mmCIF file of C-alpha atoms in Angstrom:
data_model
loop_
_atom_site.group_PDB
_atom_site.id
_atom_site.type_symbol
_atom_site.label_atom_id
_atom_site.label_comp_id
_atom_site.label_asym_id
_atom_site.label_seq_id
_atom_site.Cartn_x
_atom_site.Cartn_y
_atom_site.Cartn_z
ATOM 1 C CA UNK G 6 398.155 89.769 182.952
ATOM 2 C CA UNK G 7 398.603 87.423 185.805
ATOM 3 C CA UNK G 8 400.376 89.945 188.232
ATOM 4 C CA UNK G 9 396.941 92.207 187.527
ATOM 5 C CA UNK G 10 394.785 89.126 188.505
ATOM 6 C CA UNK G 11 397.009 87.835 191.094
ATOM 7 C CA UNK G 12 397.031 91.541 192.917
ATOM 8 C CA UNK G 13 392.855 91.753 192.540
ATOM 9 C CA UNK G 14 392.505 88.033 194.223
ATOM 10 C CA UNK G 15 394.850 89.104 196.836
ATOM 11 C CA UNK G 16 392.815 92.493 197.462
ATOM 12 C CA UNK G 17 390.182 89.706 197.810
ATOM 13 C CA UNK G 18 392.003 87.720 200.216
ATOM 14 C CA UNK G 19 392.407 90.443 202.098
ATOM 15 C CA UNK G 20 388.821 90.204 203.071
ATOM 16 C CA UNK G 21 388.650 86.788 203.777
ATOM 17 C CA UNK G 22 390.797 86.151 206.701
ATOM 18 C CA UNK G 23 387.673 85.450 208.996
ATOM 19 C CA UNK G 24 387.163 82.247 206.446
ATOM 20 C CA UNK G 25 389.176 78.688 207.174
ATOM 21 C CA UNK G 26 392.644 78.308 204.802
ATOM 22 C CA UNK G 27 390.937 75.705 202.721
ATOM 23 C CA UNK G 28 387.814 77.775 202.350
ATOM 24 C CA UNK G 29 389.877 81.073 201.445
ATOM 25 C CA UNK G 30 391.872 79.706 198.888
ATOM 26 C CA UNK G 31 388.615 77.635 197.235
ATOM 27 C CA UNK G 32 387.118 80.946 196.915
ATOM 28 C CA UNK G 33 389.957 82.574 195.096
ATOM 29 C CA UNK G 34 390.105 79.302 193.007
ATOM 30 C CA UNK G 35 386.690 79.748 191.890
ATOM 31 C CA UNK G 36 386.953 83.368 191.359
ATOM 32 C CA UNK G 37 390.292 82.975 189.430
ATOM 33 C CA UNK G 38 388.207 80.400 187.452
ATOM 34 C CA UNK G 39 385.662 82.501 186.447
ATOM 35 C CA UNK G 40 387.957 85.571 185.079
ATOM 36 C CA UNK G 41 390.226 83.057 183.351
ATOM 37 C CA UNK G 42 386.618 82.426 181.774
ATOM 38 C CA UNK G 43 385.399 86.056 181.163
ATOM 39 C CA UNK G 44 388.611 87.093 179.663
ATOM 40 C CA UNK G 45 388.688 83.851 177.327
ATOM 41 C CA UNK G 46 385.262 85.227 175.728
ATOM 42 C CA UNK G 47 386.325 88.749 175.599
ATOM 43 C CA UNK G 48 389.667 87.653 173.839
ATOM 44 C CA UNK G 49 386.618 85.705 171.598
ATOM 45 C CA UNK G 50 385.119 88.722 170.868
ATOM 46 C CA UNK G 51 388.407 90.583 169.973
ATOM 47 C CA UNK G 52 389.991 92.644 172.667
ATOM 48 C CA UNK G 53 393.498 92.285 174.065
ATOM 49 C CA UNK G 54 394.347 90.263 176.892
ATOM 50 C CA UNK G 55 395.115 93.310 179.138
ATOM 51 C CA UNK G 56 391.645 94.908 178.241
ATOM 52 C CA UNK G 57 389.941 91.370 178.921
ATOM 53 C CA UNK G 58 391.212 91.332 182.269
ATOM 54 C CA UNK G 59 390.259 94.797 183.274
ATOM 55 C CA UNK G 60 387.106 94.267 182.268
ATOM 56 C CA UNK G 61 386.240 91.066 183.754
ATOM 57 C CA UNK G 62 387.807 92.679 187.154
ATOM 58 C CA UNK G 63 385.373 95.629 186.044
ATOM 59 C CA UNK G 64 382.663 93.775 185.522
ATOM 60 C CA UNK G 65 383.853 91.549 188.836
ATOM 61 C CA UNK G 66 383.124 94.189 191.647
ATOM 62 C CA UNK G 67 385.247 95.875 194.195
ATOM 63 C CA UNK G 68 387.584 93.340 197.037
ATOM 64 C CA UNK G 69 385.712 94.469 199.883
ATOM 65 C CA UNK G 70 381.834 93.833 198.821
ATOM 66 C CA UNK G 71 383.032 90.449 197.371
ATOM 67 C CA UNK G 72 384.732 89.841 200.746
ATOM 68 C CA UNK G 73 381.869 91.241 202.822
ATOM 69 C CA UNK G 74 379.348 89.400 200.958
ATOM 70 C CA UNK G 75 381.293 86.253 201.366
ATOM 71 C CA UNK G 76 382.165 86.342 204.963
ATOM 72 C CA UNK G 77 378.606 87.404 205.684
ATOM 73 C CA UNK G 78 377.350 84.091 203.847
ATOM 74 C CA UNK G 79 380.000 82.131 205.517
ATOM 75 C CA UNK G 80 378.690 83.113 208.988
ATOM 76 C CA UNK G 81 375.521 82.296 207.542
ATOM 77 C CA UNK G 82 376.563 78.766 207.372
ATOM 78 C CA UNK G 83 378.360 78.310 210.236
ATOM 79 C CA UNK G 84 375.419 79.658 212.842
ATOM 80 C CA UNK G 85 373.319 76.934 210.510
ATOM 81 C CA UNK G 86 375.608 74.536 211.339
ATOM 82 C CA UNK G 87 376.137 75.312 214.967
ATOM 83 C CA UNK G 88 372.954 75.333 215.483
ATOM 84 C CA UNK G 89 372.666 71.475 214.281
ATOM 85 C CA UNK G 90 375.231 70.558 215.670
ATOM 86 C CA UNK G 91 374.862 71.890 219.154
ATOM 87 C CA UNK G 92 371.214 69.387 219.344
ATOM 88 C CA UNK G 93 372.524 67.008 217.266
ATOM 89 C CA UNK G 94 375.407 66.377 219.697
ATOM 90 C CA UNK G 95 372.898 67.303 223.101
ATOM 91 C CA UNK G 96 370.336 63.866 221.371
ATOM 92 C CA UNK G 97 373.348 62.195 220.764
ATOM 93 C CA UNK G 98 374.904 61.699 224.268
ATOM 94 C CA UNK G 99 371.390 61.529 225.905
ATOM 95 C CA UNK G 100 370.197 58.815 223.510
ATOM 96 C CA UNK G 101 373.664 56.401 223.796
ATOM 97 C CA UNK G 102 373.945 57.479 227.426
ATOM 98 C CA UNK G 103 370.357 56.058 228.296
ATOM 99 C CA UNK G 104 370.650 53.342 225.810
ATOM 100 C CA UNK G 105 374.007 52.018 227.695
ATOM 101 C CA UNK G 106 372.951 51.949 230.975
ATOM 102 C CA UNK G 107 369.573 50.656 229.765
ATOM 103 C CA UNK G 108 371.959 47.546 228.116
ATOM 104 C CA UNK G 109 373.735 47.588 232.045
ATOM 105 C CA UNK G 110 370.684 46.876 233.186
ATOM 106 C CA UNK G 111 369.722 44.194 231.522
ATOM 107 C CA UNK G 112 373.238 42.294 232.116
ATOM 108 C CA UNK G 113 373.708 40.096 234.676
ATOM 109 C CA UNK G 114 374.731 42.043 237.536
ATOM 110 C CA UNK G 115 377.587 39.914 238.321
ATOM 111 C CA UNK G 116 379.388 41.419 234.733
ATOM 112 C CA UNK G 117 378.133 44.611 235.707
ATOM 113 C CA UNK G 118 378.378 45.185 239.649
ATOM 114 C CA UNK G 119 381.452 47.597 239.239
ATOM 115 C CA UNK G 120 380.457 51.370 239.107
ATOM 116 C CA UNK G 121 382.978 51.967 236.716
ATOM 117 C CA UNK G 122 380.857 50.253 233.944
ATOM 118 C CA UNK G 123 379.059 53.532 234.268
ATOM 119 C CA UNK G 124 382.002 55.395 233.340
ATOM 120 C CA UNK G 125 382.270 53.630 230.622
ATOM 121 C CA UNK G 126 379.012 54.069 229.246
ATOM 122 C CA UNK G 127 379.834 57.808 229.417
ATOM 123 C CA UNK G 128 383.157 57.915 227.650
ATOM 124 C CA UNK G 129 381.197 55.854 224.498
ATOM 125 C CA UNK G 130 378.751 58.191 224.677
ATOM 126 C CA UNK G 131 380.367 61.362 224.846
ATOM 127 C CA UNK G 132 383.164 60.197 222.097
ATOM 128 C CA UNK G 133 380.193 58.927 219.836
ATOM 129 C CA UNK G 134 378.543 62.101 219.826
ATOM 130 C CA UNK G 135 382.206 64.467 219.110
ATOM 131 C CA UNK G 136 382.889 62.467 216.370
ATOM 132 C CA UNK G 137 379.248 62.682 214.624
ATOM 133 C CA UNK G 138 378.728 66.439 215.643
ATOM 134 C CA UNK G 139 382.350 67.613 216.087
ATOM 135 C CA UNK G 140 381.234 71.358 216.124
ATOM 136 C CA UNK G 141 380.254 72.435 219.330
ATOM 137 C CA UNK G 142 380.216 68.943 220.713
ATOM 138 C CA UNK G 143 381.920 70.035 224.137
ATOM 139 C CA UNK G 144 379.118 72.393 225.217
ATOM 140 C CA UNK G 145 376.208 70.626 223.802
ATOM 141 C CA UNK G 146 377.609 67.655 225.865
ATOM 142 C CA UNK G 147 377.843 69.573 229.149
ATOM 143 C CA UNK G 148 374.311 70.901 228.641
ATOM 144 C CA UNK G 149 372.644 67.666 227.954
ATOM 145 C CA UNK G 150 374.452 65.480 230.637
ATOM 146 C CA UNK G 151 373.326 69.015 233.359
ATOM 147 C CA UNK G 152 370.177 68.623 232.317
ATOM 148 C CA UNK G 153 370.093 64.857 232.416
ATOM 149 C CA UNK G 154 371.828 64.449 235.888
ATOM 150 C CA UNK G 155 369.222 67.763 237.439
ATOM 151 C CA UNK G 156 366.244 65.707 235.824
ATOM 152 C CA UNK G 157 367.031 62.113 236.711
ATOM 153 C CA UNK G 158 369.511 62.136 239.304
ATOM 154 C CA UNK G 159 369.175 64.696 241.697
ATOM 155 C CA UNK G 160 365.762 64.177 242.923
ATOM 156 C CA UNK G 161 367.546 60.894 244.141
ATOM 157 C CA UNK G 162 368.922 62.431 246.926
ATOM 158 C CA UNK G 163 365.617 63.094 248.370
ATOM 159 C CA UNK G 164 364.166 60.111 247.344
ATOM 160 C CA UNK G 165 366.577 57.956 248.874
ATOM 161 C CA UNK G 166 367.164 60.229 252.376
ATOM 162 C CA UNK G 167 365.933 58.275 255.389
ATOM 163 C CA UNK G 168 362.728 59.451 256.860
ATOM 164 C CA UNK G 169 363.506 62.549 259.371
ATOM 165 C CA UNK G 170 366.735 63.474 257.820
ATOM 166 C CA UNK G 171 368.349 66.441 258.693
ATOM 167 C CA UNK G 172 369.171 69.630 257.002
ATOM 168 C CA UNK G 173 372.803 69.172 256.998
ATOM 169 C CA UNK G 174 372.609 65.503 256.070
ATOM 170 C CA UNK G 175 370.613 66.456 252.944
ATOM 171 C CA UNK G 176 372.941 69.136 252.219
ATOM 172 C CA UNK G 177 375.682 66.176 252.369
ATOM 173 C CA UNK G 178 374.377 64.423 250.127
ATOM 174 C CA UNK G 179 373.479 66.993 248.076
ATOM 175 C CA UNK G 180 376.948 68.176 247.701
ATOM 176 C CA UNK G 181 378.025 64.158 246.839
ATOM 177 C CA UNK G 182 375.737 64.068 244.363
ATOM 178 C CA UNK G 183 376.812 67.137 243.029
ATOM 179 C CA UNK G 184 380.356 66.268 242.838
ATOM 180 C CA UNK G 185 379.364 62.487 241.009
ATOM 181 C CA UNK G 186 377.507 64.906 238.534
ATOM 182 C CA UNK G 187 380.543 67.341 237.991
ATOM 183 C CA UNK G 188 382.928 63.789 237.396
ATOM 184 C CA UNK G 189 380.085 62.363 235.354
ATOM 185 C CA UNK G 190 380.188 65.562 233.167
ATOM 186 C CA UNK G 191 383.468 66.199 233.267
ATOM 187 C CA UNK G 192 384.177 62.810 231.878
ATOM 188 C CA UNK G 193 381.970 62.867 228.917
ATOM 189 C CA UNK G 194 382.283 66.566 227.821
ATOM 190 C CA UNK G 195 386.061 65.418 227.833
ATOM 191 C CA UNK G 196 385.315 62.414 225.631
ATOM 192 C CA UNK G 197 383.687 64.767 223.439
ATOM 193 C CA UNK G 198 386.232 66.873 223.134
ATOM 194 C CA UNK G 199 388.607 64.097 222.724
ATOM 195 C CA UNK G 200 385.791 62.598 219.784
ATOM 196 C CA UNK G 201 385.686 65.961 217.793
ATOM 197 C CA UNK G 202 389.468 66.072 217.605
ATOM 198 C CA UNK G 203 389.798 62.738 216.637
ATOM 199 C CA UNK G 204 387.196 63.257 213.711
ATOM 200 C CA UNK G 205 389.175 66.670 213.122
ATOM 201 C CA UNK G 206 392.448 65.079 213.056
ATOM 202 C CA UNK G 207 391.126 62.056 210.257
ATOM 203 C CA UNK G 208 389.639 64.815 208.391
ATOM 204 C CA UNK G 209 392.820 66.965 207.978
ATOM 205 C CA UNK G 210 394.383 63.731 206.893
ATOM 206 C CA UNK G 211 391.992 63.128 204.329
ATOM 207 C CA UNK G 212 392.361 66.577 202.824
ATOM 208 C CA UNK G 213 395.842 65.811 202.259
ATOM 209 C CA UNK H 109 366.395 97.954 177.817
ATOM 210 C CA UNK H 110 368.560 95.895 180.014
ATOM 211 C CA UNK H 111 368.004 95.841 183.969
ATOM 212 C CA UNK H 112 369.996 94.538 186.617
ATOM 213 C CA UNK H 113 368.694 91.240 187.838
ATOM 214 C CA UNK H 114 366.704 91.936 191.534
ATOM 215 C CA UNK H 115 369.214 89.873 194.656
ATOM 216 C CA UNK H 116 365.599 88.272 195.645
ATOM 217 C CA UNK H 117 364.980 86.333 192.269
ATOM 218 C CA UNK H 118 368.640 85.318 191.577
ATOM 219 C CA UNK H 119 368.201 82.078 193.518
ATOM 220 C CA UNK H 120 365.034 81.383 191.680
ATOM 221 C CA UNK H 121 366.691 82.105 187.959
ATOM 222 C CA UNK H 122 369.975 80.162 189.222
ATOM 223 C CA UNK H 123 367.800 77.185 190.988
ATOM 224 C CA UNK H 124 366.231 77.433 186.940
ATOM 225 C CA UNK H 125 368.950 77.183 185.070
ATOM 226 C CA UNK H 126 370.542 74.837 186.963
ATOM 227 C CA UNK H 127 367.371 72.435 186.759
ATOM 228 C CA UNK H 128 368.160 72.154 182.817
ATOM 229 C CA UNK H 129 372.016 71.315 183.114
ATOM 230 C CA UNK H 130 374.923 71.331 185.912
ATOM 231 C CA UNK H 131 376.952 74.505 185.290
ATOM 232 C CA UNK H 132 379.744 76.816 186.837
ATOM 233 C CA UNK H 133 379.526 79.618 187.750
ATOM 234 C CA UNK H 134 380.570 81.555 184.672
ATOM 235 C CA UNK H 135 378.281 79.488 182.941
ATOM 236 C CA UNK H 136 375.206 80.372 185.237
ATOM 237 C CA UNK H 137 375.234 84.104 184.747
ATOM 238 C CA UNK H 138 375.976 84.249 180.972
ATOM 239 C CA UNK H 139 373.078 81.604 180.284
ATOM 240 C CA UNK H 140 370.331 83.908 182.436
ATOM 241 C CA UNK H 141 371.688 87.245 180.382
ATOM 242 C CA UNK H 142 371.276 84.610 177.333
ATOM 243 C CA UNK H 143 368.072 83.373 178.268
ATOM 244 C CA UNK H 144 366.472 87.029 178.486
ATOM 245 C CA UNK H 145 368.209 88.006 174.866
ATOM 246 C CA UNK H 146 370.784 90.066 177.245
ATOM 247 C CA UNK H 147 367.845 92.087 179.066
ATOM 248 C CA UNK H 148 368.747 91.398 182.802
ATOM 249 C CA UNK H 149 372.438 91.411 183.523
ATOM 250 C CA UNK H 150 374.039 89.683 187.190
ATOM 251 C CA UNK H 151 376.312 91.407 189.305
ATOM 252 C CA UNK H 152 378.925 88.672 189.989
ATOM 253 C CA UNK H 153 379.090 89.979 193.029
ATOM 254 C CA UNK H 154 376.119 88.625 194.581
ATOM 255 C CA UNK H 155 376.013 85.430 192.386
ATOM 256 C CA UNK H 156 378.884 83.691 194.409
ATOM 257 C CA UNK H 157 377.561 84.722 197.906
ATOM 258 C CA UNK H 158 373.969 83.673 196.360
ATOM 259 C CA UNK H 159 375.647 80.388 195.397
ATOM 260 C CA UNK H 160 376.922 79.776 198.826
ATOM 261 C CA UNK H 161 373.470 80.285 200.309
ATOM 262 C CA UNK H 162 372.151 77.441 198.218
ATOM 263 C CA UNK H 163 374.616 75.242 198.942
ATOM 264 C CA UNK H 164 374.169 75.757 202.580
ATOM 265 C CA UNK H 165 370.638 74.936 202.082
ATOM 266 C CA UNK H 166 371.303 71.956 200.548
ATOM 267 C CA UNK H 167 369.425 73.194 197.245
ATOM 268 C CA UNK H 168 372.583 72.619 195.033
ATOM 269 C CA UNK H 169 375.553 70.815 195.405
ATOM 270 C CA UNK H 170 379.020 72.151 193.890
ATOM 271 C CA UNK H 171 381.851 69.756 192.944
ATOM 272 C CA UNK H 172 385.209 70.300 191.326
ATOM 273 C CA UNK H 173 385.543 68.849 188.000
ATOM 274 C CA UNK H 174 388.483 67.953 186.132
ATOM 275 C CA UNK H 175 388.950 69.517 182.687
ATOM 276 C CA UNK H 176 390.289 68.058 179.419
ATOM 277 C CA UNK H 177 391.960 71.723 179.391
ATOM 278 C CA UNK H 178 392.776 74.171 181.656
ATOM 279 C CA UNK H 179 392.170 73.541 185.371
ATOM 280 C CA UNK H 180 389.485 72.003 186.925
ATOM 281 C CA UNK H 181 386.104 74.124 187.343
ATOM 282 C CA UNK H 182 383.353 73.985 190.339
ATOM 283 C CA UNK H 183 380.477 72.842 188.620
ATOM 284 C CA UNK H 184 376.991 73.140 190.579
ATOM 285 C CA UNK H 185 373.999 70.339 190.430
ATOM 286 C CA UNK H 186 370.285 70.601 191.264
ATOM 287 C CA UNK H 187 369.135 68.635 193.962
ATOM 288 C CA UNK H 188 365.976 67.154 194.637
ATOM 289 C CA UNK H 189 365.118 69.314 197.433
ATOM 290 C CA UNK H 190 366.358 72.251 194.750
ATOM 291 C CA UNK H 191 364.210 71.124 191.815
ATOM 292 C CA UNK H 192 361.240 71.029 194.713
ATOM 293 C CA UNK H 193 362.313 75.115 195.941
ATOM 294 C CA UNK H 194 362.199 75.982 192.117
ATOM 295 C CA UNK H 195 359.032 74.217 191.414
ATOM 296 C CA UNK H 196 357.303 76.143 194.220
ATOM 297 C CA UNK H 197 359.404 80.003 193.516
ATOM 298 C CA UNK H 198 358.591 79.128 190.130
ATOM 299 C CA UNK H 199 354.813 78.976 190.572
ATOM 300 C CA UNK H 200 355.314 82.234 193.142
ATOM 301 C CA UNK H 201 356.906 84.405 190.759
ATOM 302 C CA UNK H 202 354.185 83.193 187.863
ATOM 303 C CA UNK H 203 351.181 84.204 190.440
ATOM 304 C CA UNK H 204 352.688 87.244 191.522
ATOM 305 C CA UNK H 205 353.261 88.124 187.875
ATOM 306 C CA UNK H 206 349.525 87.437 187.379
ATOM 307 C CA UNK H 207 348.474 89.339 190.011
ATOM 308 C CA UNK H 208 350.404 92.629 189.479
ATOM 309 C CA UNK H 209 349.022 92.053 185.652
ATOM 310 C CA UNK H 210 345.205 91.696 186.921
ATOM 311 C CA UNK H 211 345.701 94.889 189.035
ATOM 312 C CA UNK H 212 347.176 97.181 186.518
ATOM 313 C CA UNK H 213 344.517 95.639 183.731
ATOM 314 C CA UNK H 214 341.726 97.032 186.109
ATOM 315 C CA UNK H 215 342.839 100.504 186.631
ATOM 316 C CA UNK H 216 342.945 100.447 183.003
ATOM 317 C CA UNK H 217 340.132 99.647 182.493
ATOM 318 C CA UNK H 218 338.883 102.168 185.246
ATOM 319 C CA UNK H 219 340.669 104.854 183.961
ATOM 320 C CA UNK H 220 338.528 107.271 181.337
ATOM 321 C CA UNK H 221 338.890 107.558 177.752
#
């Protein structure tokens, strides 16, 4: 009887590959579950063991429209989570981000006179929001901290150009700007990254 | 005469059965063909992927439970936020059922003798 179920779960399997490992082989678990359940009654009820099994497999459905159905569900849930996690991690980084260099701010600027406490505040933020929205952390991160540095920074450059500039010396600074933003970004989406693997990483460990 | 159970009002019936008791899975489809004296039977095949969708919802919430025999089973609770979905499908289902009632009562009574 077990080779019969064994085969049918694999035939299963066979549909599941788009799922994680640990996913896959919770949905077999359950689904071995519930035919070790339907042939228990049906053995109850007084057929053989063999004829239990073939008709709880019966009775089942065929591999591929329990695979299909499953994989479609499972893509369900991960454009759901995604989805929260992409503006979960984009908040994240925008709220710690402003919230540490609000805190700079109001430090005396003797503790905070170095530029690189602005690095700083990026690397918290960015690792901060990986490890509470590890999916899709990277790219929310990169989006936000764009948006952030077109919004709030950019305009600087004209705002700060000397009356009667020229062309070329706003282009300068421009381009300046532009690379502070790229290292800016750079740095955070990096933290992200480096957040998300870190939560990854604990979580694997945890699973045993 | 039995009927197979519609995919649209499986989540209601499992949100329903699942309000009285936690249950796995095997448990949830027997009890509905139970509970309508074996009139509507479940394809299993849809009430795993249906399970899944309430889960993701956050309407249930499944959890592996060790058994005094045998191995352990996935046995899935109502949440608030489910017993608040059933409450409203529940009330749905009864108006629509009143509705469709009302309708084919007046061509009934429209129709000559």
């Amino acid at each position: 009887m077990h080779s019969l179920l064994e085969d049918y779960l694999m035939e299963i399997a066979k549909h599941l590959t788009v799922l994680p490992p640990a996913q896959r082989v919770e949905e077999l678990r359950e689904m071995r579950q519930h035919l070790l359940n339907a042939v228990v009654v049906s053995q109850e009820e007084g057929l053989s063991e063999e004829d239990s099994l073939h008709s709880a497999i019966e009775q089942f459905g065929p591999p591929a429209e329990w695979g299909q159905n499953l994989v479609q569900v499972w893509q369900r849930g991960e454009r759901i989570q995604n989805r929260r996690s992409f503006w979960g991690a984009a908040v994240c980084v925008v709220v710690v981000s402003s919230l540490g260099n609000g805190l700079l701010r109001l430090l005396p600027p003797h503790l905070t006179s170095a530029w690189c406490w602005v690095f700083v505040v990026m690397v918290i933020s960015g690792a901060i929001s990986g490890m509470a929205f590890p999916r899709r952390a990277a790219s929310a991160v990169s989006c936000a901290m764009a948006l952030l540095y077109l919004v709030t920074l950019y305009p600087r450059v004209f705002a700060v150009a000397p009356p009667g500039s020229r062309l070329v010396d706003l282009l300068f600074s421009s381009l300046i700007y532009l690379a502070d933003g790229l290292l800016f970004g750079a740095i955070t989406v990096l933290a992200a990254w480096g957040g998300s693997r870190w939560r990854a990483h604990g979580t694997q460990i945890s699973q045993g | 005469m039995r009927r197979e159970l519609a995919n649209g009002d499986l989540p209601a019936l499992i949100l329903a059965v699942l309000s009285k008791q936690p249950l796995h899975g095997y448990a949830i489809a027997r009890e509905v063909e139970r509970l309508s004296d074996d009139a509507l039977t479940m394809r299993e095949g849809t009430l795993y992927p249906a399970l899944r969708v309430l889960e993701q919802d956050g309407l249930i919430v499944g959890t592996w439970e060790p058994q005094a025999k045998g191995a352990a089973r996935k046995v899935y609770t109502l949440t608030e936020a489910g017993a608040a979905a059933m409450r409203k499908r529940t009330q749905e289902l009864n108006d629509y059922a009143t509705l469709i009632q009302t309708v084919l009562g007046r061509i009934g009574h429209a129709q000559p003798a």
